[in-house]
Structures are given as C-alpha cells and as structure tokens.
XYZ file of C-alpha atoms in Angstrom:
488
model
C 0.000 0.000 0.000
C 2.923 2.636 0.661
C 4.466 1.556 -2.404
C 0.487 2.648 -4.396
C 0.713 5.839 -2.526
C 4.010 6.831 -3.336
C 3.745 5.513 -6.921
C 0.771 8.140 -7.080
C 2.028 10.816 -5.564
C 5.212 10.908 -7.910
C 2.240 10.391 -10.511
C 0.490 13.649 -9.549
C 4.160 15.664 -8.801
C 4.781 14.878 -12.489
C 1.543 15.768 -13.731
C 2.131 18.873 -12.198
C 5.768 19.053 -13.635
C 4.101 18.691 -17.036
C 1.733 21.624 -16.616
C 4.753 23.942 -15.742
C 6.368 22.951 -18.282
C 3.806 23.291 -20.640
C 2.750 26.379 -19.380
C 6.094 27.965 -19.143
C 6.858 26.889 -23.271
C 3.814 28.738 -24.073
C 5.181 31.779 -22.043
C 8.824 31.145 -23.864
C 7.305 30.922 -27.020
C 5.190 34.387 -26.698
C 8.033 36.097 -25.375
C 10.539 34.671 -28.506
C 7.618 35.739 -30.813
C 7.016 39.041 -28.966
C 10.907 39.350 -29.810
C 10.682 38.519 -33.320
C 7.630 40.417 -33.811
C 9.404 43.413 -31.927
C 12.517 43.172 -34.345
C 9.915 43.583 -37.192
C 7.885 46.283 -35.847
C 11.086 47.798 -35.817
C 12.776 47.602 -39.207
C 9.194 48.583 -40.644
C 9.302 51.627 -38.657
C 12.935 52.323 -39.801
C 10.925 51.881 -43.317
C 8.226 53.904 -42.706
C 10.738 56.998 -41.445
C 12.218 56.967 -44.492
C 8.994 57.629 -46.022
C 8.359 60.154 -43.867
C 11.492 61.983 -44.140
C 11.148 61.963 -47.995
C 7.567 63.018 -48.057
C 8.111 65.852 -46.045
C 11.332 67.080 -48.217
C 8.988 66.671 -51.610
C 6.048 68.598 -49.475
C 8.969 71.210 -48.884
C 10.068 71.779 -52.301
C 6.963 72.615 -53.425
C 6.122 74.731 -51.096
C 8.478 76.824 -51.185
C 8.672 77.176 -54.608
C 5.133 78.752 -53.911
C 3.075 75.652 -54.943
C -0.291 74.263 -54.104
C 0.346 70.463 -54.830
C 2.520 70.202 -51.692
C 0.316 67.566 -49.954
C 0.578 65.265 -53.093
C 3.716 65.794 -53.744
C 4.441 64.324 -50.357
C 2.279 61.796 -50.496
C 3.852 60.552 -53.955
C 7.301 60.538 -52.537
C 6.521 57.960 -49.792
C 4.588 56.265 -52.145
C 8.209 55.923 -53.918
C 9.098 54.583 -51.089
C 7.142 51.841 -50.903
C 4.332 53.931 -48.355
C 1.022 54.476 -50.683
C -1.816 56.365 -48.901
C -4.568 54.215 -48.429
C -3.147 51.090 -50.002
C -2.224 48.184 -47.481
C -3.459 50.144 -44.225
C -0.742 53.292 -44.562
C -2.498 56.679 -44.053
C 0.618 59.363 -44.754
C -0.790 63.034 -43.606
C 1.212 66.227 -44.304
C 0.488 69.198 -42.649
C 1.186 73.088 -43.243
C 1.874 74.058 -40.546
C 2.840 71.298 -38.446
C 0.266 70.255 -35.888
C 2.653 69.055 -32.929
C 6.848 69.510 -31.969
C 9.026 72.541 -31.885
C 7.758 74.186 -34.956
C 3.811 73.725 -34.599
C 1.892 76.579 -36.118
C 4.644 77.631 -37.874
C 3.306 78.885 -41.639
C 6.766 78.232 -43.253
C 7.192 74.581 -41.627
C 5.843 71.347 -43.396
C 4.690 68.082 -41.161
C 5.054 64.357 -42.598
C 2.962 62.029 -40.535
C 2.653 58.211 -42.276
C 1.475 55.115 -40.267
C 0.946 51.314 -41.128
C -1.349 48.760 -38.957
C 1.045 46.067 -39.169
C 0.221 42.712 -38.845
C 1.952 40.822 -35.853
C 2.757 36.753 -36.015
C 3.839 35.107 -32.874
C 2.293 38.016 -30.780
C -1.137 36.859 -31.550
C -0.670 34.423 -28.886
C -0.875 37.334 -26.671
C -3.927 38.379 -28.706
C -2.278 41.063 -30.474
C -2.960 40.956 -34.121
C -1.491 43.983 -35.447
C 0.428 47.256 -34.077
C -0.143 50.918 -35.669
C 3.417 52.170 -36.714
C 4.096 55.748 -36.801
C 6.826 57.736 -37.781
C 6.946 61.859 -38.082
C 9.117 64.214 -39.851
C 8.966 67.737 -40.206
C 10.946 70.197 -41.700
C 10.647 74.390 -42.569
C 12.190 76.721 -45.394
C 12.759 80.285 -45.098
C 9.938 82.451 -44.629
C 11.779 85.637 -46.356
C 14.863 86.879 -47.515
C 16.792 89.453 -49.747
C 15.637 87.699 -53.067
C 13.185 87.709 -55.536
C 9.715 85.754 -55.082
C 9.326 81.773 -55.205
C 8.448 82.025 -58.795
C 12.279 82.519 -59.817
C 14.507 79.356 -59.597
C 16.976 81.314 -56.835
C 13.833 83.232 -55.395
C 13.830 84.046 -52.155
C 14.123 80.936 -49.903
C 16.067 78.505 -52.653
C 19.415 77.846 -52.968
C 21.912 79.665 -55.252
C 25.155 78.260 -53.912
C 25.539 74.820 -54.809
C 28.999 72.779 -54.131
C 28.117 69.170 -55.906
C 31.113 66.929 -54.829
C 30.275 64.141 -53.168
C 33.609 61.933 -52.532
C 33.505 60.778 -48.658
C 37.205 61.196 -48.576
C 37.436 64.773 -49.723
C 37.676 67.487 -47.685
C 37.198 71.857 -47.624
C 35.029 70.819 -50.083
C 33.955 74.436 -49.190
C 36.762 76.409 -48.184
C 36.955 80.000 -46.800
C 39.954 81.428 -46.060
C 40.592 85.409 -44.609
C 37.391 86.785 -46.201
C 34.003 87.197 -45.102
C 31.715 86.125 -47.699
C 27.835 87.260 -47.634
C 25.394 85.057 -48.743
C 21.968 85.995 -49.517
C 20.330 82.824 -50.752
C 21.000 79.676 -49.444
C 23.957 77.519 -49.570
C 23.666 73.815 -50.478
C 27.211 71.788 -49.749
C 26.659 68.187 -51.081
C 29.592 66.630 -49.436
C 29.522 64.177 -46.805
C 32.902 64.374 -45.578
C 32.751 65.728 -41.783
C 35.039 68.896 -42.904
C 32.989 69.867 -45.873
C 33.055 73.293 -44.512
C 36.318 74.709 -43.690
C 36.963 77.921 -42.066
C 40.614 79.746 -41.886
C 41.662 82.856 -40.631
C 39.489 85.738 -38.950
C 35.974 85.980 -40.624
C 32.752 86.010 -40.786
C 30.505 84.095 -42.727
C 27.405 85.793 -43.472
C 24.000 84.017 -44.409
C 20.942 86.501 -45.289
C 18.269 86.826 -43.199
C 15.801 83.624 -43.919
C 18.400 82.066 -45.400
C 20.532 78.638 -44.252
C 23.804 76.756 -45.256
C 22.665 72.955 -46.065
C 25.160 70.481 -45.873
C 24.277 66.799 -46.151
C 26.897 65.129 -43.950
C 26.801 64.879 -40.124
C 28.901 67.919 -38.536
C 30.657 69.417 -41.948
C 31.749 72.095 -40.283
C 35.758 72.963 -39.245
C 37.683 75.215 -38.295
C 41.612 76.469 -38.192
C 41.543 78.004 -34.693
C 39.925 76.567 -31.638
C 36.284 76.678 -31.259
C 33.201 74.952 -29.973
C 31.087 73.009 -32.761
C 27.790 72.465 -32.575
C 26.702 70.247 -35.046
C 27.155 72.170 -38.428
C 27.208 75.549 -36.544
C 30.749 76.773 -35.229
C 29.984 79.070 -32.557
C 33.421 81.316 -31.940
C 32.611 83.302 -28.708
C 36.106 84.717 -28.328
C 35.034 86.769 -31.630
C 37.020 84.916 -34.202
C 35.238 82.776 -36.852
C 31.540 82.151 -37.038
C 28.649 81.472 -39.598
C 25.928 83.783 -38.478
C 22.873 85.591 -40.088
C 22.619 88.943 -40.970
C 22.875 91.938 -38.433
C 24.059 90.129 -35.426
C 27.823 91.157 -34.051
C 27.737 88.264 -31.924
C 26.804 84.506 -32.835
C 25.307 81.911 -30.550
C 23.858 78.751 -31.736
C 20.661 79.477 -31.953
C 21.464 81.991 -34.469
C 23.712 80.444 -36.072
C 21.392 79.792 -39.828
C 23.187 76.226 -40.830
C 21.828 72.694 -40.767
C 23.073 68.862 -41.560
C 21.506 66.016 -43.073
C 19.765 67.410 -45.601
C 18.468 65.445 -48.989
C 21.192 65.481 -51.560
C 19.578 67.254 -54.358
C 22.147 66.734 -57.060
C 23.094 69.374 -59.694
C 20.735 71.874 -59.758
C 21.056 73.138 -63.698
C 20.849 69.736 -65.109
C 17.772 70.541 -66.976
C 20.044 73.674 -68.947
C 20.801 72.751 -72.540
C 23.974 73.594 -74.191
C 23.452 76.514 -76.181
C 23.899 76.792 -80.398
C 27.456 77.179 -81.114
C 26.350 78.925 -84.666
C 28.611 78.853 -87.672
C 31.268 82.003 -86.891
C 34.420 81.331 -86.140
C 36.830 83.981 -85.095
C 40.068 84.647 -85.861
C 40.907 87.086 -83.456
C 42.479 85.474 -79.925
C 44.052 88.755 -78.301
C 42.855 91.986 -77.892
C 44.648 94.734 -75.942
C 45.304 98.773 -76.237
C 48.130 97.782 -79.202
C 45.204 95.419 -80.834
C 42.001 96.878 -80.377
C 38.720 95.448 -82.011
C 36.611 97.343 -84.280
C 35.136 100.279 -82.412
C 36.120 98.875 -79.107
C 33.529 96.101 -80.029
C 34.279 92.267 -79.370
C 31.677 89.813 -81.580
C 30.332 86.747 -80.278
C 31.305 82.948 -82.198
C 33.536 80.330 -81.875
C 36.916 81.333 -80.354
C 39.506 77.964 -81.106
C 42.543 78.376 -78.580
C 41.286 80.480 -76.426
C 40.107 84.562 -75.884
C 42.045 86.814 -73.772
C 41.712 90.672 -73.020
C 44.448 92.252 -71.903
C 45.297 95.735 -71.255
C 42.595 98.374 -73.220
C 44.593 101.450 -72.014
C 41.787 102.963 -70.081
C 39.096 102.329 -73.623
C 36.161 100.372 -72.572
C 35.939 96.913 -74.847
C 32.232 95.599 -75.204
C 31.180 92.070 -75.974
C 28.021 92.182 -78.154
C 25.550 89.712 -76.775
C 25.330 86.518 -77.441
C 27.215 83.570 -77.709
C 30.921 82.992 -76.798
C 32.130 79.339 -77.889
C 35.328 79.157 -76.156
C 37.308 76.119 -77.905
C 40.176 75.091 -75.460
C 43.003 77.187 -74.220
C 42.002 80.075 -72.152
C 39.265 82.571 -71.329
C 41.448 85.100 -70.118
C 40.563 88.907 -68.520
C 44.126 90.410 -67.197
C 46.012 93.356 -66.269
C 44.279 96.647 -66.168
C 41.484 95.724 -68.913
C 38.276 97.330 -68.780
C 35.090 95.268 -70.591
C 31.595 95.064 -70.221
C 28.727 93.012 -71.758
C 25.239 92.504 -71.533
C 22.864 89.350 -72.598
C 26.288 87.004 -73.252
C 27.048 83.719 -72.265
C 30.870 81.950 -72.180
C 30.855 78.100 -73.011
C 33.681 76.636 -72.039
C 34.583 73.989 -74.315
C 37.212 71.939 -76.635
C 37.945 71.985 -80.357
C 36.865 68.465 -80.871
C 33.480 69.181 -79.529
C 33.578 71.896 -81.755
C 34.150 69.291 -85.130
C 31.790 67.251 -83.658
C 28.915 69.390 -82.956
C 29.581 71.531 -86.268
C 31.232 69.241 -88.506
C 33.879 71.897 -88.885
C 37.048 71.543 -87.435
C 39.194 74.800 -85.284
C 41.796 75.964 -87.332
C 44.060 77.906 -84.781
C 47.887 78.246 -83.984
C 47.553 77.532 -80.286
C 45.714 74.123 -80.026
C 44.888 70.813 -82.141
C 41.649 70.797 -83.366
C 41.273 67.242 -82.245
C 42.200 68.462 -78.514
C 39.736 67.102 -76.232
C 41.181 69.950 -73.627
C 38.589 72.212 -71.740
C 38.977 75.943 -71.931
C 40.028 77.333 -68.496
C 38.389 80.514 -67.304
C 41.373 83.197 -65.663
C 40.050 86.341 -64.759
C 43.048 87.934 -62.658
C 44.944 90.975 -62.254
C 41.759 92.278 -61.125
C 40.205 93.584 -64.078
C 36.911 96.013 -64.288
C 34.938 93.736 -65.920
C 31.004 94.463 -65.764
C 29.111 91.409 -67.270
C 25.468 90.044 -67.043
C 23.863 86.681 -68.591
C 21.050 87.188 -70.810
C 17.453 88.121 -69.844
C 14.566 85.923 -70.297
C 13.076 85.223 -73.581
C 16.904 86.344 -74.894
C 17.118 84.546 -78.164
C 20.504 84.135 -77.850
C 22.464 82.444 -75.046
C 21.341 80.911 -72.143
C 19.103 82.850 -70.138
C 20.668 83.130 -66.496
C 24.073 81.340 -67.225
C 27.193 83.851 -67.566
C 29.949 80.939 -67.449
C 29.199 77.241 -68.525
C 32.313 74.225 -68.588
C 31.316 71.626 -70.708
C 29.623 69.153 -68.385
C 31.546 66.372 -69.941
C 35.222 67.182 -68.368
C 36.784 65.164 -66.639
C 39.755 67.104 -65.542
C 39.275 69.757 -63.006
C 40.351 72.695 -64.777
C 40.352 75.233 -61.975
C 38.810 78.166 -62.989
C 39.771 81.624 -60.691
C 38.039 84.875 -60.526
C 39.908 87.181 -58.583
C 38.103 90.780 -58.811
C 37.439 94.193 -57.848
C 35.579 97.033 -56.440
C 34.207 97.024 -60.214
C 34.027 93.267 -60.861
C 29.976 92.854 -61.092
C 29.119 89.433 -62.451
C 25.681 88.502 -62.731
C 24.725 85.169 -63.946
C 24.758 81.640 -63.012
C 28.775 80.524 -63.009
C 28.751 77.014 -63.532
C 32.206 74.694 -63.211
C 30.342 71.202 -62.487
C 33.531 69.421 -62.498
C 35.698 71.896 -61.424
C 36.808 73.930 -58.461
C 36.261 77.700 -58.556
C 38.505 79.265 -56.507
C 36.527 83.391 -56.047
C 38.984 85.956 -54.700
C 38.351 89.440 -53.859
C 35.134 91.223 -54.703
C 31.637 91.190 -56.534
C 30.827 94.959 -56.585
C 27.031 93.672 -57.775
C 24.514 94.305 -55.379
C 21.506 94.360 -57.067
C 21.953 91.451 -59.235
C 22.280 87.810 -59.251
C 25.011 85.560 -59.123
C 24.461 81.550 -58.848
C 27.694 79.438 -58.239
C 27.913 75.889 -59.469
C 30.560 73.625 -58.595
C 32.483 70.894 -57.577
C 34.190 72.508 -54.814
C 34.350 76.138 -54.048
C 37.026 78.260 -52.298
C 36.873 82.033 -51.460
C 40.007 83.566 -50.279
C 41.136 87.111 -50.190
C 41.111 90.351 -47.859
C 37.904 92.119 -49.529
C 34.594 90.096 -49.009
C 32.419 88.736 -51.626
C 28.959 89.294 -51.644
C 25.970 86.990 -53.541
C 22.743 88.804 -54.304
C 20.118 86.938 -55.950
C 17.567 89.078 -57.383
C 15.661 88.881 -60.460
C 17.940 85.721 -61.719
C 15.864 84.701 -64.875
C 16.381 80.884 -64.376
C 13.254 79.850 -63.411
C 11.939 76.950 -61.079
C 10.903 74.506 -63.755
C 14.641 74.585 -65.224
C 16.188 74.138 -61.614
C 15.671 70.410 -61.134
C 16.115 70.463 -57.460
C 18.343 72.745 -55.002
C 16.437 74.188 -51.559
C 17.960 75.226 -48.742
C 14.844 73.962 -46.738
C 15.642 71.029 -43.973
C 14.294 68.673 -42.228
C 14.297 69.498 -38.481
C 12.366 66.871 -36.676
C-alpha cells in the first residue's frame, strides 16, 4: 500500500511538472515571438521613417517654390518609397503648418505624418494581431529673404550656392579662407565628408536673413583656430570665426542659420541645354590697347585656342551679346582691362566638340583641333569687368548662365576669378567638375550671381557678396536645389 501511494504521488508531482512545463513553453514561445515580432515592428518603422522623411522634403520643395500640390507631392514621394496612402493600411498626412513639436503653427514649416497597422505573427498568442506604426518628420524653409519671389529658380528661400562633390574622402570641399563672404540665398554643400566646410583665418561668414547653409553630412563644419562646434554651426565666442545671419555682431547657436543632413539634391542646372554654337568662327584670340577690335567692339562665335583681353589702355571693350564658344586654351581677362557686356554667355569647351557638334574643325595656332582639352576661365589681375547673362526670352544664349564648362570634363580645370571694387558678375557661373577658386570682390549688389561647382574656395582680404535678385532661371529649369531642412 505505501508503495500505491508513493507511486501516485510521484504520478500527480509529475503531472504537475508537465503543466509547468507546458505552461512555461507557451510563455517562452510568446516572449521569442514578442521578440521577433518586436525586431519587425522595428525595421518597418525604420521603413516607414524613411517615407516620412522623404515626403516631407517633396512637401517642402513645393512649397516653397510657392506651390499648391505640396500635400501630393508628399504623399507621392513615400509612395516611392514603398508607403502608398490608403493602399495596405498606410495613411501618410502632411500638414502646413505642423500640428505638434518645436515648430507647430509655424506657416513656413511642413509636417510628414505616415502610419501602417502592421500585422503581428507570434504576438497573436498574446492576442495582439497587429500594431499601428508611426513615424513623423517635419521640416521648414525660409519664410523671407533678400531675393526675388518663389516664382524665380533662386527666389527668395532657394538655394543659389551649390557645391556638388560628393567623394567621402574629400575634404574643404567648401573652403573659406581670410574673407568674409555674404550670402543671400542659401547655400547647399553636397559633401559628406565631416570637414565639408572649412573655415581659416578671422571671418565672418554671413548668411541673409531667412536664409541657411545645407550640408548633407553629419557635422561638416571645421575650423583652423579653436572653437566649440555644434553640429554644423561653429559658434566662436572669443570673436574669431563664425557662420551667423545677418545683423548680429555676436553669434550663438541658436542663431547660427546652418543645418546637416539634408536630402542630396544633385546638380541643380541639369535641366540647362547647351546653347547653339552657330557657324562664326573667329580669328581674333588677343585683344589689348596695341590690338584693339573694331570700335572697341568684341563679336560673339567660336573662339579655337582660347580669348584673352588684356590691357585696353583705359578704352572700354564691349562684348556684343550673345554667344561665346570658347574652344580650349584660355578665357582670359588680365592686367588693367576694362570690358563690359550685356545678354552674353561663355561656353567653355574643346575643339573636338567643336568638329563634332559643327562638322567643322578649329583651325588655330595655339591648339589641335582634335584636342579634347577644356577651356580654363582666368580672370586675374583684377580687371573692371562688368558682365550680365542674358534676360529671359533672350534669343541668344542661355538665359541666367554667364559661365558654362562643358559638363563632360573630366579634368578639373580650376577656374579663378579674382576681382574688384568694379568686378559685377551677374549670372549663373557654372564649373560642375571643377573647383572655382573666387577671390576678392563682386561689386554687384543688385543682381544675381548663382555658383555651381564641384568645390568652391573664397580667399582674399575684400569680401564677396551673392545677391540673388531677379535671376531669370526659373523653377521649372532648376531640377532640385532648396535650402529647406528637415528638423524633426
């Protein structure tokens, strides 16, 4: 009988093993599926921010460009990213202005708001058969600034200073060194190096009011003397370098107008065309005070070799507008020359572009007309040199564009501008592939200017200063380019 009685009670003790055991695999095998569940949840949300973040940078574009079709705009873009408004439970909202964070209410800020219910697996042993997954992002443009309305490509909260190279291992791919540039439009640095922006020497860098520098890396900002960094901004409190905005004499980092991580928008005059090169070729290379053109007047055409002005002995020397094909060798402005032009635009390009795209070949002294060499633009010995792109509607040259390199070099030819108190250039300069390296002055200041480039460096004791008003290039030509960020 003890033997029965013991027998059973090791019966029931592993009966009630069994249960445990049982019970406790169910509770293992809800918490391994609430971890693999959990692990999901989380990529898609990863997913689902990226959607978010591009939705709210497509809402942005368009609305500061002063358009109505910002909410589908956004909505498209996360639909690109695999996020399609009321397809497969996603709702994506986008709000002007935002409706919650740091900027709600604000009229120039644009909200991204796009959820998923999301279907759970091992969690519905837990009787939880789906999640909602949200993810926000919101980002603002300028409200204002010194520029023209949204209607113009470089209006008055887009960018006009655009430095396109994008090599991780190359650095200053925006360098300033002793001068104290103003900017009034926004600056758009593409590279993701973390010293994109490179500061040297005591300056100030100046961004117009409702304007920002956008750089797309994490902390492109450095300096050559000590200084606290904050993110993209350098605050220097001991009144060396700083980026600051307009009228302050003192820069903290609230007010300092600069931002990281934003969209990389690429090169912003892709859409421009290269203009006609026409059937005149000159044979005239050199002009000066001993070799003057006919009534001081300088035709446009094909230039093979090069065109430099030199010396006019105190005569003015106008370019005629139009065209300037400028077939390798140099486009040179020296000494003490003094030119001016209205409506022209310089192509930078070689003689075998020329055969090809004319059928005739360059018949010059200087360079092979098979030479696949660029022409290199010089402008030193700081010239008075007055010029300005053509108007729109011109019917010849490129509306906008002053200086255009052939978008198919592949050798940085290293164009320099070094001016004066006189230099006024207005016109989009554009050196894709090239680094522009702007000394001195831009006596403009009711113009336009809109830089380019693969890298850009601005050096020199008297500061330059960008204006961007009335610059005919129009949003529909600028493919992308806004100096509006994300934020949250």
């Amino acid at each position: 009988m003890k033997l029965i009685r013991r027998w059973k009670r090791h019966s029931r003790e592993r009966g009630s093993i069994t249960i445990i055991a049982a019970a406790s695999m169910v509770g293992l095998m809800g918490f391994t599926g609430m971890a693999v569940d959990v692990g999901y949840l989380q990529w898609t949300r990863v997913r689902i921010q990226d959607a978010a973040d591009a939705a709210v940078q497509a809402a942005l574009i368009e609305a500061e460009n002063g358009k109505t079709d910002w909410s589908t705009a956004g909505q498209n873009s996360a639909s690109l990213n695999g996020y399609t408004n009321g397809v497969n439970g996603v709702t994506v909202t986008i709000n002007i202005p935002p409706t919650m964070g740091s900027m709600a209410g604000e009229s120039n800020a644009v909200e991204a708001i796009v959820t998923q219910t999301t279907p759970t697996y091992f969690m519905r042993i837990l009787n939880m058969n789906s999640v909602s997954v949200t993810a926000r992002a919101a980002g603002l443009y300028p409200a204002s600034g010194s520029g023209t309305s949204s209607t113009n490509g470089s209006g008055s909260s887009a960018g006009c200073v655009y430095v396109l190279d994008t090599a991780s291992g190359d650095s200053q791919t925006m360098n300033v060194q002793g001068s104290s540039p103003t900017f009034n439009c926004g600056v758009v640095v593409e590279s993701p190096n973390s010293q994109a922006v490179y500061l040297s020497g005591a300056l100030t860098v100046t961004i117009g009011t409702g304007y920002t520098l956008g750089v797309v890396g994490p902390s492109t900002c450095a300096a050559a003397q000590p200084a606290t960094q904050t993110n993209c901004g350098i605050d220097y409190t001991s009144g060396s370098d700083y980026i600051c905005s307009t009228g302050k004499s003192s820069c903290t980092a609230a007010q300092e107008p600069t931002a990281n991580g934003i969209s990389n928008p690429g090169d912003p005059l892709s859409n421009i065309s290269v203009p006609s090169f026409g059937t005149t070729f000159s044979t005239k290379d050199y002009y000066d005070m001993n070799s003057a053109p006919p009534s001081n007047t300088i035709q446009p055409g094909i230039y093979c070799g090069g065109l430099t002005i030199g010396n006019t002995g105190g005569s003015t020397y106008t370019l005629n507008p139009g065209t300037y094909i400028i077939a390798g060798g140099n486009l040179e402005f020296n000494s003490t020359g003094t030119l001016k032009g209205s409506g022209v635009t310089f192509y930078l390009t070689s003689p075998s572009d020329v055969k090809t795209t004319t059928g005739t070949s360059c018949s010059s002294s200087l360079i092979s007309p098979t030479s696949t060499t660029i022409a290199k633009l010089n402008i030193n010995g700081q010239p008075n040199v007055t010029l300005s792109a053509p108007a729109s509607g011109a019917t010849s040259g490129i509306p906008g564009v002053l200086f255009f390199e052939n978008r198919s070099s592949t050798t940085d030819n290293a164009p320099q501008i070094v001016g004066n108190s006189t230099t006024a250039l207005n016109g989009a300069i554009y050196f894709k592939n090239s680094t522009l390296t702007f000394s001195g002055v831009n006596g403009s200041n009711t113009g336009y200017m809109m830089i380019v480039v693969k890298k850009l460096g601005i050096n020199g004791s008297s500061p330059i200063v960008v204006y961007d008003v009335n610059n005919p290039i129009t949003s529909s030509t600028v493919t992308t380019g806004t100096a509006a960020v994300i934020a949250e």
